[in-house]
Tab-separated table of C-alpha atoms in Angstrom:
chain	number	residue	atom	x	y	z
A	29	UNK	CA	0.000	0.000	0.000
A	30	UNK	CA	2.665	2.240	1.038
A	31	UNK	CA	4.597	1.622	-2.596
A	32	UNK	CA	1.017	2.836	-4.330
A	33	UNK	CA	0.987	6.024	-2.445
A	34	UNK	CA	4.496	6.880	-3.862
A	35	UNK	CA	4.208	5.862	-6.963
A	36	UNK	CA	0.885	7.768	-7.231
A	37	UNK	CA	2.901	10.662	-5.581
A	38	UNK	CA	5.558	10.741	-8.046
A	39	UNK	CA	2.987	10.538	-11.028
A	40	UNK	CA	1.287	14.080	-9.621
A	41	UNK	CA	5.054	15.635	-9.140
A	42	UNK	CA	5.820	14.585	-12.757
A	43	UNK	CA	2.669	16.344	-14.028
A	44	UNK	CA	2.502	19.379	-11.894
A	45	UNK	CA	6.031	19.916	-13.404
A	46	UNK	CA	4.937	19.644	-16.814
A	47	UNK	CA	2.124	22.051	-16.326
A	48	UNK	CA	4.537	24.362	-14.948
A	49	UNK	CA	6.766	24.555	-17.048
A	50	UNK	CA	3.743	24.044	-20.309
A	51	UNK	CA	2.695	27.287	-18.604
A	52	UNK	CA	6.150	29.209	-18.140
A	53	UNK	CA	6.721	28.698	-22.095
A	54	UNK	CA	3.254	29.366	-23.271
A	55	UNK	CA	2.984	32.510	-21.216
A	56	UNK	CA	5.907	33.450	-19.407
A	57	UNK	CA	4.231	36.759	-17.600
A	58	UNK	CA	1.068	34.668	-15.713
A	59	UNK	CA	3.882	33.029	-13.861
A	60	UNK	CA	6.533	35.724	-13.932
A	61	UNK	CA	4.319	38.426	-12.189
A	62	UNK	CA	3.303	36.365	-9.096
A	63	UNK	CA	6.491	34.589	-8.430
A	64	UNK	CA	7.844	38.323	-8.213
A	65	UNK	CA	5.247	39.668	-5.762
A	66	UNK	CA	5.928	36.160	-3.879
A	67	UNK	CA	9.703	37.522	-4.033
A	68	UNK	CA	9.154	41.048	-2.912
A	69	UNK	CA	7.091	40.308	-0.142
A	70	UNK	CA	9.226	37.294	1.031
A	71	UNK	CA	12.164	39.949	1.003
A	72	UNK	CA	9.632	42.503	3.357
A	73	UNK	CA	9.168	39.638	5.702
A	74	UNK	CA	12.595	38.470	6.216
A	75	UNK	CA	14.500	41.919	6.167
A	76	UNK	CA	11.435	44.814	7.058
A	77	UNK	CA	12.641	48.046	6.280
A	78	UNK	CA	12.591	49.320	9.896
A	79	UNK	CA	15.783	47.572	10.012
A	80	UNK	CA	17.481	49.180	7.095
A	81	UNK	CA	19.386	51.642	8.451
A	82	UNK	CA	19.699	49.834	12.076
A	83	UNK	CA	23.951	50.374	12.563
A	84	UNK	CA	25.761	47.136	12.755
A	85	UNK	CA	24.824	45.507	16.196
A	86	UNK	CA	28.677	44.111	16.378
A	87	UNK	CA	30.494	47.557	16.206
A	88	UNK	CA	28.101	48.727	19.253
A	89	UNK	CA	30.425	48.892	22.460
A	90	UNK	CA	30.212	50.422	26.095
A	91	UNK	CA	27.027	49.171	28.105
A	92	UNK	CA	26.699	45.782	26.262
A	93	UNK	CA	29.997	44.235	26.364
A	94	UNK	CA	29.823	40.357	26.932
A	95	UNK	CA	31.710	39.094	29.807
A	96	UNK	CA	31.429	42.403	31.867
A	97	UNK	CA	28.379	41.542	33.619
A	98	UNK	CA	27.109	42.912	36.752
A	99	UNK	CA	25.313	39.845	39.269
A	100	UNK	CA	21.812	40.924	40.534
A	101	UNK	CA	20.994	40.964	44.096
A	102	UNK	CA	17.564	38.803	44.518
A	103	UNK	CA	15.872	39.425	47.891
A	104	UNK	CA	12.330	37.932	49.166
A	105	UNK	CA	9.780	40.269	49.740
A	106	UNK	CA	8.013	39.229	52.801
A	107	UNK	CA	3.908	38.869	51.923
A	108	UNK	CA	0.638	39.131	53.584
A	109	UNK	CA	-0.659	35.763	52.857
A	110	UNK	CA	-1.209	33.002	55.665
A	111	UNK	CA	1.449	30.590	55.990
A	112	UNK	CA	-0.946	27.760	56.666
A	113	UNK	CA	-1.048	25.318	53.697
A	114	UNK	CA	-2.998	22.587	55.511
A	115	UNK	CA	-6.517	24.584	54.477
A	116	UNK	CA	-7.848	23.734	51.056
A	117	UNK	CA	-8.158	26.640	48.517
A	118	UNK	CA	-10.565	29.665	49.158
A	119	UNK	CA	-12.061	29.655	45.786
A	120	UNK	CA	-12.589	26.237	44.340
């Protein structure tokens, strides 16, 4: 079963292909024109122009330096609640 489901597989491929490319030699610009808005927005995604003129992240120095950082001091707040755990849940 798993060999038919392949083979039928492979048969689609083969003529999606040829329909493809049937279509990128009868009319080049039906498939030109959307592959390039695919492109373009594709581009947008991955690089958004917000970034463009961002300054090179490894040239930045001073505050940021790896290695140089300062360990934070954690302290417990004390907190109103009751310490008693034996009690069930007020609101369930």
């Amino acid at each position: 079963m798993r060999n038919r489901n392949n083979t039928i597989a492979y048969i689609l491929f083969g003529l999606l292909a040829i329909g493809i490319l049937a279509t990128v030699f009868s009319n080049p610009g039906a498939v030109l024109l959307p592959v390039l808005v695919f492109g373009v927005i594709f581009f947008l995604y991955r690089y958004p122009p917000n970034t463009w003129k961002r300054p090179n992240r490894s040239a930045q120095t001073g505050r940021f330096q790896r290695g140089k950082r300062k360990k934070a001091n954690f302290r417990v707040i004390p907190g109103s609640k009751d310490s008693n755990d034996d009690e069930p849940p007020k609101y369930h």
